[in-house]
Short mmCIF file of C-alpha atoms in Angstrom, two decimals:
data_model
loop_
_atom_site.label_atom_id
_atom_site.label_comp_id
_atom_site.label_asym_id
_atom_site.label_seq_id
_atom_site.Cartn_x
_atom_site.Cartn_y
_atom_site.Cartn_z
CA UNK A 1 9.92 -29.06 10.25
CA UNK A 2 6.16 -29.22 9.75
CA UNK A 3 4.64 -30.82 6.56
CA UNK A 4 1.56 -29.97 5.13
CA UNK A 5 -0.32 -31.66 2.72
CA UNK A 6 -2.01 -28.66 0.66
CA UNK A 7 -5.41 -29.71 -0.91
CA UNK A 8 -4.10 -28.56 -3.90
CA UNK A 9 -0.68 -29.31 -4.54
CA UNK A 10 -0.05 -31.98 -2.03
CA UNK A 11 2.78 -32.64 0.74
CA UNK A 12 4.79 -28.90 1.19
CA UNK A 13 7.44 -28.15 3.88
CA UNK A 14 5.91 -25.82 6.37
CA UNK A 15 8.61 -22.76 4.51
CA UNK A 16 6.02 -22.06 1.83
CA UNK A 17 3.02 -21.20 4.24
CA UNK A 18 1.91 -18.41 6.21
CA UNK A 19 -0.15 -18.80 9.17
CA UNK A 20 -3.51 -17.22 9.51
CA UNK A 21 -4.75 -17.98 13.30
CA UNK A 22 -8.17 -20.11 14.49
CA UNK A 23 -10.08 -21.11 11.75
CA UNK A 24 -13.30 -21.97 13.50
CA UNK A 25 -13.94 -18.30 14.52
CA UNK A 26 -16.67 -17.09 12.09
CA UNK A 27 -17.53 -12.85 11.21
CA UNK A 28 -21.05 -11.84 12.92
CA UNK A 29 -23.59 -11.75 10.45
CA UNK A 30 -24.05 -7.81 9.42
CA UNK A 31 -27.77 -8.44 8.76
CA UNK A 32 -28.55 -9.15 11.96
CA UNK A 33 -28.50 -7.18 15.52
CA UNK A 34 -24.82 -7.25 16.63
CA UNK A 35 -23.47 -6.94 19.94
CA UNK A 36 -20.71 -5.65 21.45
CA UNK A 37 -19.41 -9.19 22.88
CA UNK A 38 -20.44 -11.22 19.36
CA UNK A 39 -17.38 -8.61 17.61
CA UNK A 40 -14.98 -9.09 21.04
CA UNK A 41 -15.71 -12.98 20.84
CA UNK A 42 -14.74 -12.69 16.60
CA UNK A 43 -11.68 -10.33 16.99
CA UNK A 44 -9.93 -10.98 20.16
CA UNK A 45 -11.67 -14.03 22.19
CA UNK A 46 -9.86 -16.91 21.46
CA UNK A 47 -10.24 -20.76 23.13
CA UNK A 48 -6.50 -21.57 22.09
CA UNK A 49 -7.35 -25.44 22.65
CA UNK A 50 -4.31 -27.37 23.46
CA UNK A 51 -4.64 -30.45 21.46
CA UNK A 52 -6.56 -30.93 18.14
CA UNK A 53 -7.06 -27.36 16.49
CA UNK A 54 -8.34 -26.42 13.14
CA UNK A 55 -6.41 -23.21 11.57
CA UNK A 56 -6.05 -21.48 8.05
CA UNK A 57 -2.94 -21.88 6.37
CA UNK A 58 -2.24 -19.86 3.20
CA UNK A 59 0.14 -21.75 1.18
CA UNK A 60 1.66 -18.51 -0.01
CA UNK A 61 4.75 -19.51 -1.99
CA UNK A 62 2.58 -21.96 -3.84
CA UNK A 63 -0.49 -22.09 -4.89
CA UNK A 64 -1.62 -19.05 -2.62
CA UNK A 65 -4.38 -20.37 -1.63
CA UNK A 66 -5.75 -20.08 1.91
CA UNK A 67 -6.36 -23.71 3.58
CA UNK A 68 -7.99 -25.77 6.70
CA UNK A 69 -5.59 -27.52 8.85
CA UNK A 70 -6.36 -29.91 11.91
CA UNK A 71 -2.74 -30.10 13.78
CA UNK A 72 -2.05 -31.02 17.24
CA UNK A 73 -1.14 -27.94 19.30
CA UNK A 74 1.02 -29.99 21.53
CA UNK A 75 2.88 -33.01 19.26
CA UNK A 76 2.18 -31.18 16.20
CA UNK A 77 0.94 -33.85 14.22
CA UNK A 78 -1.43 -33.16 11.22
CA UNK A 79 -4.63 -35.09 11.51
CA UNK A 80 -6.80 -33.46 8.47
CA UNK A 81 -6.27 -30.05 5.37
CA UNK A 82 -9.20 -29.60 4.04
CA UNK A 83 -9.95 -26.36 1.25
CA UNK A 84 -11.42 -22.85 2.22
CA UNK A 85 -14.95 -23.46 1.36
CA UNK A 86 -14.66 -26.61 2.87
CA UNK A 87 -16.73 -27.34 6.33
CA UNK A 88 -15.05 -28.34 8.84
CA UNK A 89 -16.94 -31.59 9.82
CA UNK B 1 15.41 -18.10 58.33
CA UNK B 2 19.23 -18.16 57.64
CA UNK B 3 20.57 -15.16 56.61
CA UNK B 4 23.29 -15.18 53.43
CA UNK B 5 26.04 -12.96 54.40
CA UNK B 6 29.54 -13.13 54.44
CA UNK B 7 30.15 -14.21 57.93
CA UNK B 8 27.66 -17.23 57.49
CA UNK B 9 29.33 -18.09 53.99
CA UNK B 10 32.38 -18.25 56.62
CA UNK B 11 30.68 -20.57 59.45
CA UNK B 12 28.87 -22.83 57.05
CA UNK B 13 32.43 -23.40 55.46
CA UNK B 14 33.84 -24.67 58.41
CA UNK B 15 31.11 -27.58 58.16
CA UNK B 16 31.63 -28.33 54.80
CA UNK B 17 28.83 -26.21 54.04
CA UNK B 18 26.70 -29.64 55.22
CA UNK B 19 24.44 -27.18 57.72
CA UNK B 20 22.75 -24.56 55.41
CA UNK B 21 18.85 -24.38 56.02
CA UNK B 22 16.35 -25.36 53.04
CA UNK B 23 15.59 -22.28 51.15
CA UNK B 24 12.53 -23.46 51.52
CA UNK B 25 10.49 -25.72 53.16
CA UNK B 26 8.57 -28.56 50.80
CA UNK B 27 4.83 -27.82 51.91
CA UNK B 28 1.53 -29.89 51.31
CA UNK B 29 -1.63 -28.11 50.94
CA UNK B 30 -3.38 -27.38 53.84
CA UNK B 31 -7.74 -27.53 53.91
CA UNK B 32 -8.52 -23.99 53.32
CA UNK B 33 -6.51 -20.66 52.93
CA UNK B 34 -7.38 -16.87 52.47
CA UNK B 35 -5.16 -16.44 48.93
CA UNK B 36 -3.97 -19.36 46.76
CA UNK B 37 -2.06 -18.02 44.01
CA UNK B 38 -1.90 -20.77 40.89
CA UNK B 39 1.41 -20.93 39.37
CA UNK B 40 4.87 -21.03 40.85
CA UNK B 41 6.32 -19.23 38.14
CA UNK B 42 8.23 -15.52 38.72
CA UNK B 43 4.98 -13.49 38.62
CA UNK B 44 3.12 -15.84 41.06
CA UNK B 45 5.91 -16.35 43.90
CA UNK B 46 6.77 -12.73 43.55
CA UNK B 47 2.72 -12.27 44.07
CA UNK B 48 2.66 -13.73 47.09
CA UNK B 49 5.92 -12.50 48.90
CA UNK B 50 4.13 -8.63 48.44
CA UNK B 51 0.67 -10.02 49.79
CA UNK B 52 2.68 -11.03 52.85
CA UNK B 53 4.93 -8.32 52.89
CA UNK B 54 3.10 -4.94 51.76
CA UNK B 55 -0.26 -6.68 53.06
CA UNK B 56 -0.01 -8.50 55.81
CA UNK B 57 -1.88 -11.38 54.19
CA UNK B 58 0.47 -14.98 54.83
CA UNK B 59 -2.02 -17.78 54.65
CA UNK B 60 -1.47 -18.06 51.63
CA UNK B 61 -0.01 -21.00 49.31
CA UNK B 62 1.21 -20.59 45.61
CA UNK B 63 0.77 -24.01 43.75
CA UNK B 64 2.58 -25.04 40.75
CA UNK B 65 1.70 -28.34 38.60
CA UNK B 66 5.49 -28.69 37.97
CA UNK B 67 8.40 -27.20 40.47
CA UNK B 68 8.22 -23.67 40.55
CA UNK B 69 10.78 -21.23 38.03
CA UNK B 70 10.33 -24.18 36.13
CA UNK B 71 8.17 -22.35 32.97
CA UNK B 72 9.33 -19.14 31.21
CA UNK B 73 11.20 -17.31 34.59
CA UNK B 74 13.76 -20.80 33.92
CA UNK B 75 13.33 -19.95 30.02
CA UNK B 76 14.32 -16.62 29.00
CA UNK B 77 16.85 -14.19 28.12
CA UNK B 78 17.08 -12.47 30.82
CA UNK B 79 16.64 -8.70 29.74
CA UNK B 80 15.45 -6.12 31.96
CA UNK B 81 14.23 -2.55 30.54
CA UNK B 82 11.75 -0.04 30.25
CA UNK B 83 11.73 1.58 27.18
CA UNK B 84 7.88 1.66 26.22
CA UNK B 85 5.96 5.36 24.94
CA UNK B 86 3.02 4.69 26.31
CA UNK B 87 2.41 6.24 29.53
CA UNK B 88 0.92 2.99 30.99
CA UNK B 89 3.62 0.48 30.17
CA UNK B 90 6.29 3.12 30.24
CA UNK B 91 5.93 4.01 34.71
CA UNK B 92 4.86 0.32 35.14
CA UNK B 93 7.68 -0.64 33.66
CA UNK B 94 9.82 1.78 34.94
CA UNK B 95 8.16 1.23 39.12
CA UNK B 96 9.66 -2.54 38.13
CA UNK B 97 12.98 -1.11 37.80
CA UNK B 98 12.99 0.57 41.00
CA UNK B 99 12.25 -2.74 42.55
CA UNK B 100 15.05 -4.47 40.80
CA UNK B 101 17.74 -2.11 41.73
CA UNK B 102 17.24 -2.90 45.30
CA UNK B 103 15.75 -6.89 45.05
CA UNK B 104 18.67 -8.66 45.71
CA UNK B 105 19.21 -6.60 49.16
CA UNK B 106 15.19 -6.84 49.60
CA UNK B 107 15.67 -10.79 48.88
CA UNK B 108 18.57 -11.34 50.43
CA UNK B 109 19.10 -13.19 47.85
CA UNK B 110 21.76 -11.91 44.48
CA UNK B 111 19.80 -12.16 41.53
CA UNK B 112 22.86 -10.56 39.54
CA UNK B 113 21.29 -7.29 38.01
CA UNK B 114 23.44 -6.24 35.77
CA UNK B 115 22.35 -2.90 34.54
CA UNK B 116 24.29 -2.95 31.19
CA UNK B 117 22.16 -1.09 28.92
CA UNK B 118 20.40 -1.56 25.95
CA UNK B 119 20.16 -0.78 22.42
CA UNK B 120 17.68 -0.84 19.90
CA UNK B 121 19.30 -0.62 16.82
CA UNK B 122 17.83 1.42 13.89
CA UNK B 123 18.50 0.98 10.12
CA UNK B 124 16.21 4.02 8.69
CA UNK B 125 15.97 7.17 9.02
CA UNK B 126 12.13 6.98 9.42
CA UNK B 127 13.34 4.49 12.16
CA UNK B 128 15.34 6.92 13.61
CA UNK B 129 12.52 9.28 13.88
CA UNK B 130 10.47 6.52 15.70
CA UNK B 131 13.25 5.84 18.25
CA UNK B 132 13.11 9.66 18.85
CA UNK B 133 9.45 9.72 19.48
CA UNK B 134 9.46 7.06 21.70
CA UNK B 135 12.70 8.74 23.43
CA UNK B 136 11.31 11.21 24.06
CA UNK B 137 8.08 9.42 25.72
CA UNK B 138 10.03 7.65 28.30
CA UNK B 139 11.77 10.50 29.11
CA UNK B 140 9.01 12.58 29.71
CA UNK B 141 8.08 9.71 31.96
CA UNK B 142 11.30 10.20 33.63
CA UNK B 143 13.00 6.81 32.27
CA UNK B 144 16.55 7.14 30.84
CA UNK B 145 16.90 7.25 27.31
CA UNK B 146 19.29 8.21 24.52
CA UNK B 147 19.36 8.59 21.09
CA UNK B 148 22.74 8.02 19.88
CA UNK B 149 24.40 8.19 15.99
CA UNK B 150 26.11 5.47 13.49
CA UNK B 151 29.21 6.74 15.14
CA UNK B 152 28.25 6.62 18.74
CA UNK B 153 26.72 3.01 18.01
CA UNK B 154 30.23 1.94 16.55
CA UNK B 155 32.36 3.04 19.21
CA UNK B 156 30.00 1.27 22.14
CA UNK B 157 29.26 -1.86 20.31
CA UNK B 158 32.36 -1.78 17.12
CA UNK B 159 31.44 -5.95 16.54
CA UNK B 160 28.55 -4.92 14.96
CA UNK B 161 29.16 -5.21 11.06
CA UNK B 162 29.05 -1.50 10.42
CA UNK B 163 30.41 -2.19 6.42
CA UNK B 164 28.66 0.46 3.47
CA UNK B 165 27.33 -3.05 1.44
CA UNK B 166 24.82 -4.05 3.46
CA UNK B 167 21.13 -4.99 3.33
CA UNK B 168 20.25 -3.42 6.87
CA UNK B 169 23.09 -0.37 7.13
CA UNK B 170 23.32 0.80 11.18
CA UNK B 171 21.75 4.51 11.10
CA UNK B 172 21.99 4.51 14.87
CA UNK B 173 19.82 3.64 17.77
CA UNK B 174 17.80 4.04 21.03
CA UNK B 175 19.93 3.45 24.34
CA UNK B 176 18.37 3.10 27.67
CA UNK B 177 21.19 2.86 29.74
CA UNK B 178 19.62 1.74 33.45
CA UNK B 179 17.88 -1.32 31.68
CA UNK B 180 20.44 -4.40 31.96
CA UNK B 181 19.87 -8.38 32.63
CA UNK B 182 19.52 -10.08 36.01
CA UNK B 183 20.29 -14.35 36.68
CA UNK B 184 16.31 -15.09 35.87
CA UNK B 185 15.76 -18.76 38.65
CA UNK B 186 17.76 -15.99 41.56
CA UNK B 187 14.73 -14.52 41.59
CA UNK B 188 12.25 -16.82 41.16
CA UNK B 189 14.50 -18.72 44.40
CA UNK B 190 14.65 -15.19 46.08
CA UNK B 191 11.22 -15.01 45.73
CA UNK B 192 9.87 -18.40 46.59
CA UNK B 193 12.96 -18.31 49.82
CA UNK B 194 11.45 -14.71 51.30
CA UNK B 195 7.37 -15.76 50.56
CA UNK B 196 8.19 -18.99 52.21
CA UNK B 197 9.93 -17.47 55.32
CA UNK B 198 6.99 -15.21 56.09
CA UNK B 199 4.65 -18.02 55.92
CA UNK B 200 3.94 -18.98 52.05
CA UNK B 201 3.54 -22.48 51.92
CA UNK B 202 4.90 -23.46 48.04
CA UNK B 203 3.19 -26.55 47.36
CA UNK B 204 4.99 -28.04 44.11
CA UNK B 205 3.78 -30.96 42.27
CA UNK B 206 -0.11 -29.84 42.62
CA UNK B 207 -2.17 -29.77 39.53
CA UNK B 208 -5.60 -27.88 39.47
CA UNK B 209 -8.44 -30.02 38.34
CA UNK B 210 -11.09 -27.94 38.52
CA UNK B 211 -12.69 -24.76 40.87
CA UNK B 212 -16.02 -24.63 42.91
CA UNK B 213 -17.51 -21.54 41.52
CA UNK B 214 -20.99 -20.77 42.98
CA UNK B 215 -23.33 -17.56 42.74
CA UNK B 216 -20.54 -16.16 41.08
CA UNK B 217 -17.94 -16.29 43.69
CA UNK B 218 -15.04 -18.56 43.99
CA UNK B 219 -15.26 -21.04 46.88
CA UNK B 220 -12.34 -22.92 46.49
CA UNK B 221 -10.26 -25.35 43.96
CA UNK B 222 -9.73 -28.83 43.64
CA UNK B 223 -6.44 -30.06 43.79
CA UNK B 224 -4.43 -33.13 42.39
CA UNK B 225 -3.43 -33.09 46.09
CA UNK B 226 -7.02 -32.69 47.58
CA UNK B 227 -9.39 -29.69 47.96
CA UNK B 228 -8.80 -26.25 48.94
CA UNK B 229 -11.34 -23.95 50.51
CA UNK B 230 -9.99 -20.45 49.39
CA UNK B 231 -11.77 -17.07 49.50
CA UNK B 232 -9.05 -15.56 46.88
CA UNK B 233 -7.68 -16.84 43.88
CA UNK B 234 -4.97 -15.10 41.37
CA UNK B 235 -4.48 -16.84 37.78
CA UNK B 236 -0.64 -16.55 37.12
CA UNK B 237 -0.28 -19.32 34.79
CA UNK B 238 1.31 -17.50 31.51
CA UNK B 239 0.77 -20.18 28.56
CA UNK B 240 -1.71 -22.09 30.34
CA UNK B 241 -4.19 -19.51 30.92
CA UNK B 242 -6.72 -20.88 28.55
CA UNK B 243 -6.50 -24.33 29.68
CA UNK B 244 -7.32 -23.09 33.34
CA UNK B 245 -9.87 -20.08 31.78
CA UNK B 246 -12.02 -22.86 30.17
CA UNK B 247 -12.56 -24.86 33.11
CA UNK B 248 -13.88 -21.42 34.62
CA UNK B 249 -16.08 -21.22 31.00
CA UNK B 250 -14.53 -18.23 30.23
CA UNK B 251 -12.82 -17.23 26.74
CA UNK B 252 -10.21 -14.76 27.03
CA UNK B 253 -8.23 -12.40 24.61
CA UNK B 254 -5.05 -15.15 24.36
CA UNK B 255 -3.68 -17.36 22.29
CA UNK B 256 -0.84 -19.63 23.03
CA UNK B 257 2.53 -19.09 21.05
CA UNK B 258 5.80 -20.85 21.66
CA UNK B 259 9.22 -18.32 22.08
CA UNK B 260 12.52 -19.74 21.09
CA UNK B 261 16.28 -18.86 22.59
CA UNK B 262 19.45 -20.16 22.57
CA UNK B 263 23.35 -19.87 24.18
CA UNK B 264 25.73 -20.04 22.54
CA UNK B 265 29.53 -21.78 23.56
CA UNK B 266 30.82 -19.32 26.08
CA UNK B 267 33.87 -17.09 24.38
CA UNK B 268 35.99 -13.78 25.99
CA UNK B 269 34.17 -11.12 27.46
CA UNK B 270 33.06 -9.46 23.95
CA UNK B 271 29.85 -7.88 24.72
CA UNK B 272 28.42 -5.76 27.30
CA UNK B 273 25.31 -4.63 25.92
CA UNK B 274 21.58 -5.87 25.05
CA UNK B 275 21.65 -5.60 21.67
CA UNK B 276 18.25 -5.72 19.37
CA UNK B 277 17.94 -6.19 15.53
CA UNK B 278 15.61 -2.95 14.58
CA UNK B 279 15.20 -4.47 10.89
CA UNK B 280 13.72 -7.69 12.35
CA UNK B 281 13.48 -9.24 15.10
CA UNK B 282 16.50 -10.15 16.91
CA UNK B 283 18.25 -9.63 20.38
CA UNK B 284 21.49 -10.34 22.05
CA UNK B 285 23.25 -10.51 25.39
CA UNK B 286 26.37 -11.93 26.74
CA UNK B 287 25.87 -13.87 30.16
CA UNK B 288 28.51 -13.95 32.53
CA UNK B 289 29.73 -17.21 31.61
CA UNK B 290 30.15 -15.73 28.44
CA UNK B 291 27.38 -17.56 26.26
CA UNK B 292 25.89 -14.95 24.04
CA UNK B 293 22.24 -15.38 24.86
CA UNK B 294 19.43 -14.64 21.97
CA UNK B 295 16.41 -15.16 20.98
CA UNK B 296 13.42 -13.45 18.50
CA UNK B 297 10.14 -14.38 16.74
CA UNK B 298 7.82 -16.54 18.03
CA UNK B 299 7.38 -19.62 15.62
CA UNK B 300 4.31 -18.43 14.47
CA UNK B 301 1.33 -21.09 14.97
CA UNK B 302 -0.22 -21.83 17.86
CA UNK B 303 1.35 -24.09 20.47
CA UNK B 304 1.71 -25.94 23.95
CA UNK B 305 5.15 -27.81 23.27
CA UNK B 306 8.10 -26.31 24.74
CA UNK B 307 10.68 -26.96 21.90
CA UNK B 308 10.79 -25.30 19.16
CA UNK B 309 10.62 -25.97 15.21
CA UNK B 310 14.11 -25.11 12.85
CA UNK B 311 12.92 -22.96 10.29
CA UNK B 312 12.82 -20.15 12.66
CA UNK B 313 15.29 -20.63 14.37
CA UNK B 314 17.19 -20.06 11.10
CA UNK B 315 15.61 -17.09 10.46
CA UNK B 316 16.13 -15.60 13.43
CA UNK B 317 20.14 -16.66 13.87
CA UNK B 318 20.04 -15.16 10.29
CA UNK B 319 19.09 -11.84 11.53
CA UNK B 320 21.91 -12.52 14.20
CA UNK B 321 24.65 -13.07 11.79
CA UNK B 322 23.61 -9.75 9.56
CA UNK B 323 23.96 -7.51 13.05
CA UNK B 324 26.79 -9.10 14.44
CA UNK B 325 28.64 -11.32 11.99
CA UNK B 326 31.06 -12.60 13.86
CA UNK B 327 28.29 -15.19 15.97
CA UNK B 328 28.50 -17.53 12.23
CA UNK B 329 31.67 -18.09 14.03
CA UNK B 330 30.30 -20.07 16.87
CA UNK B 331 28.97 -23.09 17.95
CA UNK B 332 25.39 -23.36 19.76
CA UNK B 333 25.19 -25.10 22.93
CA UNK B 334 21.70 -25.12 24.07
CA UNK B 335 18.06 -24.34 22.58
CA UNK B 336 15.19 -24.25 24.38
CA UNK B 337 11.32 -22.86 24.26
CA UNK B 338 8.79 -21.87 26.06
CA UNK B 339 4.98 -21.04 25.59
CA UNK B 340 3.80 -17.68 25.78
CA UNK B 341 0.16 -16.03 26.90
CA UNK B 342 0.26 -13.91 23.97
CA UNK B 343 -2.60 -11.09 24.20
CA UNK B 344 -4.43 -9.52 21.37
CA UNK B 345 -2.68 -6.10 22.01
CA UNK B 346 1.42 -6.75 23.35
CA UNK B 347 0.14 -5.44 26.63
CA UNK B 348 -0.93 -7.25 29.69
CA UNK B 349 -3.73 -8.31 31.93
CA UNK B 350 -3.68 -7.50 35.76
CA UNK B 351 -7.13 -6.89 36.83
CA UNK B 352 -10.06 -8.51 38.67
CA UNK B 353 -13.15 -11.02 36.79
CA UNK B 354 -16.46 -11.03 36.69
CA UNK B 355 -16.25 -13.86 39.03
CA UNK B 356 -15.72 -12.26 42.56
CA UNK B 357 -12.36 -13.71 44.67
CA UNK B 358 -11.32 -14.25 41.13
CA UNK B 359 -7.79 -12.74 39.71
CA UNK B 360 -5.88 -12.86 36.98
CA UNK B 361 -2.49 -12.08 35.77
CA UNK B 362 -1.49 -13.26 32.19
CA UNK B 363 -0.93 -11.75 28.36
CA UNK B 364 2.62 -11.73 29.45
CA UNK B 365 4.34 -11.87 26.00
CA UNK B 366 7.59 -12.44 25.32
CA UNK B 367 7.81 -9.73 27.95
CA UNK B 368 7.38 -11.50 31.42
CA UNK B 369 10.15 -11.77 32.63
CA UNK B 370 11.24 -7.90 33.59
CA UNK B 371 8.10 -7.43 34.88
CA UNK B 372 8.15 -9.95 37.71
CA UNK B 373 8.17 -7.78 39.99
CA UNK B 374 5.70 -5.14 39.01
CA UNK B 375 4.15 -7.44 38.22
CA UNK B 376 3.80 -8.92 41.59
CA UNK B 377 2.97 -5.90 43.82
CA UNK B 378 0.58 -4.86 41.58
CA UNK B 379 -1.12 -8.03 41.45
CA UNK B 380 -0.34 -8.59 45.21
CA UNK B 381 -2.58 -5.09 45.79
CA UNK B 382 -5.47 -5.76 43.43
CA UNK B 383 -5.93 -8.90 45.42
CA UNK B 384 -5.27 -7.27 48.91
CA UNK B 385 -7.36 -4.57 48.23
CA UNK B 386 -10.04 -5.99 45.78
CA UNK B 387 -9.45 -2.91 43.31
CA UNK B 388 -6.77 -2.42 40.72
CA UNK B 389 -3.71 0.05 41.33
CA UNK B 390 -3.36 3.34 39.34
CA UNK B 391 -0.19 1.79 37.73
CA UNK B 392 -1.96 -1.73 36.00
CA UNK B 393 -5.69 0.37 35.88
CA UNK B 394 -4.67 -0.16 32.11
CA UNK B 395 -4.01 -3.23 31.78
CA UNK B 396 -8.02 -4.32 32.32
CA UNK B 397 -9.26 -6.91 31.02
CA UNK B 398 -12.05 -5.18 29.37
CA UNK B 399 -10.06 -2.88 27.65
CA UNK B 400 -10.47 -4.88 24.49
CA UNK B 401 -14.65 -4.59 25.24
CA UNK B 402 -13.96 -0.44 25.54
CA UNK B 403 -11.68 0.08 22.67
CA UNK B 404 -8.88 1.55 25.26
CA UNK B 405 -5.73 -1.05 23.69
CA UNK B 406 -2.17 -0.93 24.37
CA UNK B 407 -0.88 -1.61 21.40
CA UNK B 408 2.71 -0.74 21.24
CA UNK B 409 4.30 -2.46 18.84
CA UNK B 410 0.54 -1.32 16.60
CA UNK B 411 0.85 -4.76 15.43
CA UNK B 412 -2.56 -5.44 16.12
CA UNK B 413 -4.51 -9.02 16.90
CA UNK B 414 -2.61 -10.94 14.55
CA UNK B 415 -0.10 -12.32 17.28
CA UNK B 416 1.71 -14.67 15.36
CA UNK B 417 3.32 -11.71 13.44
CA UNK B 418 6.23 -10.45 15.49
#
């Protein structure tokens, strides 16, 4: 069982959260010319890092906020959590 | 190579089975190969076998970081089926079914292929309609499919929960009678033994450290056991695909996730079919040893650890008990996990890449075991001829760019929703 520290609610068990994938993926800026490759990178292509990975989770059975979590994809150790609008340093 | 037969068994019985040859050599890497297959799992070993057998290319090495057959080919729930709706998936898998049917004879190795049939249960009228459509699509592609009503299902698997007041009553099911199971380790070992006998080097404990690429062309690889010059490389590393892709500056439509499976204590024969729960994700069969073999959902977040987490296991087994209540009386014997190369449309990739001499075989999600022979056969063709075969033309890498996706389940890119 993972224990995730929600920046809004504190430490909660994994059962309260749902996963949202790689948090480093950026939607292309719609005001600019967007190539097919840009869309591919946004929609499909993933680094799927082994080791430290910033990812989105939603505290679905809690405050319902989306948060960012830095987790090791091999050991499942969680290093850091941020609110959704906080930038990954 | 010694042929395995009743006569060689009797002959060796007289010498206390001390004089059997090794099934394959423990090879060391040579300086140069025509083809190197990275990944000594089922698909990699099958590719090497078909390169030698179908294309007469024998200056081949299979290099494996650990030991052969230690990854997903040794960790799956051994289900073999071709019950797909889309043509590309159906025709590819049915080609594979024909290879499965004669595999034990082909490899002179008993892979214990058991075409016992698979039943996908339906729990609503709408689901029955969907299964009727899938069954019709399968039959148009020459794959056997039978739509069963509730009474027919009850006759075949009376131990399932047919009571009236359940959350997901059984309305019927779709059966592929020719589907089944096989002994997974034997598949890896059988391919390894035959490939070795035709001159393929199987090199274990050999990790790929990097690639030698110049002018858009593969020249060689750097491994923990020295550099190897090579013209063509086949990448066949399932859950580790992204790790090697990063060394090639490639980003792929693949995410690595963890899938668990488990077996119960052995019990007397009770279930002679593979059965899947239609209101969730749970599949069940009984091994020859009597263990109930089962699995279900991914753990649900990116993972490279080959061990699972309890919430998912609890969820999956809850579905199992809803389907077959007797499972609640059994003790679990083992649970384990494997890392899956989840592609963004749920279908695999067998293709050339933008690098000359680099071929890609990945994205098998949680359905790689049944594809082992067809994957090896088509990948060997793609490597040997430097072009895809019509059977794997739909499994192109650029379909994510052109929009010709093969989303059998209609799940989209959220691979963790299963």
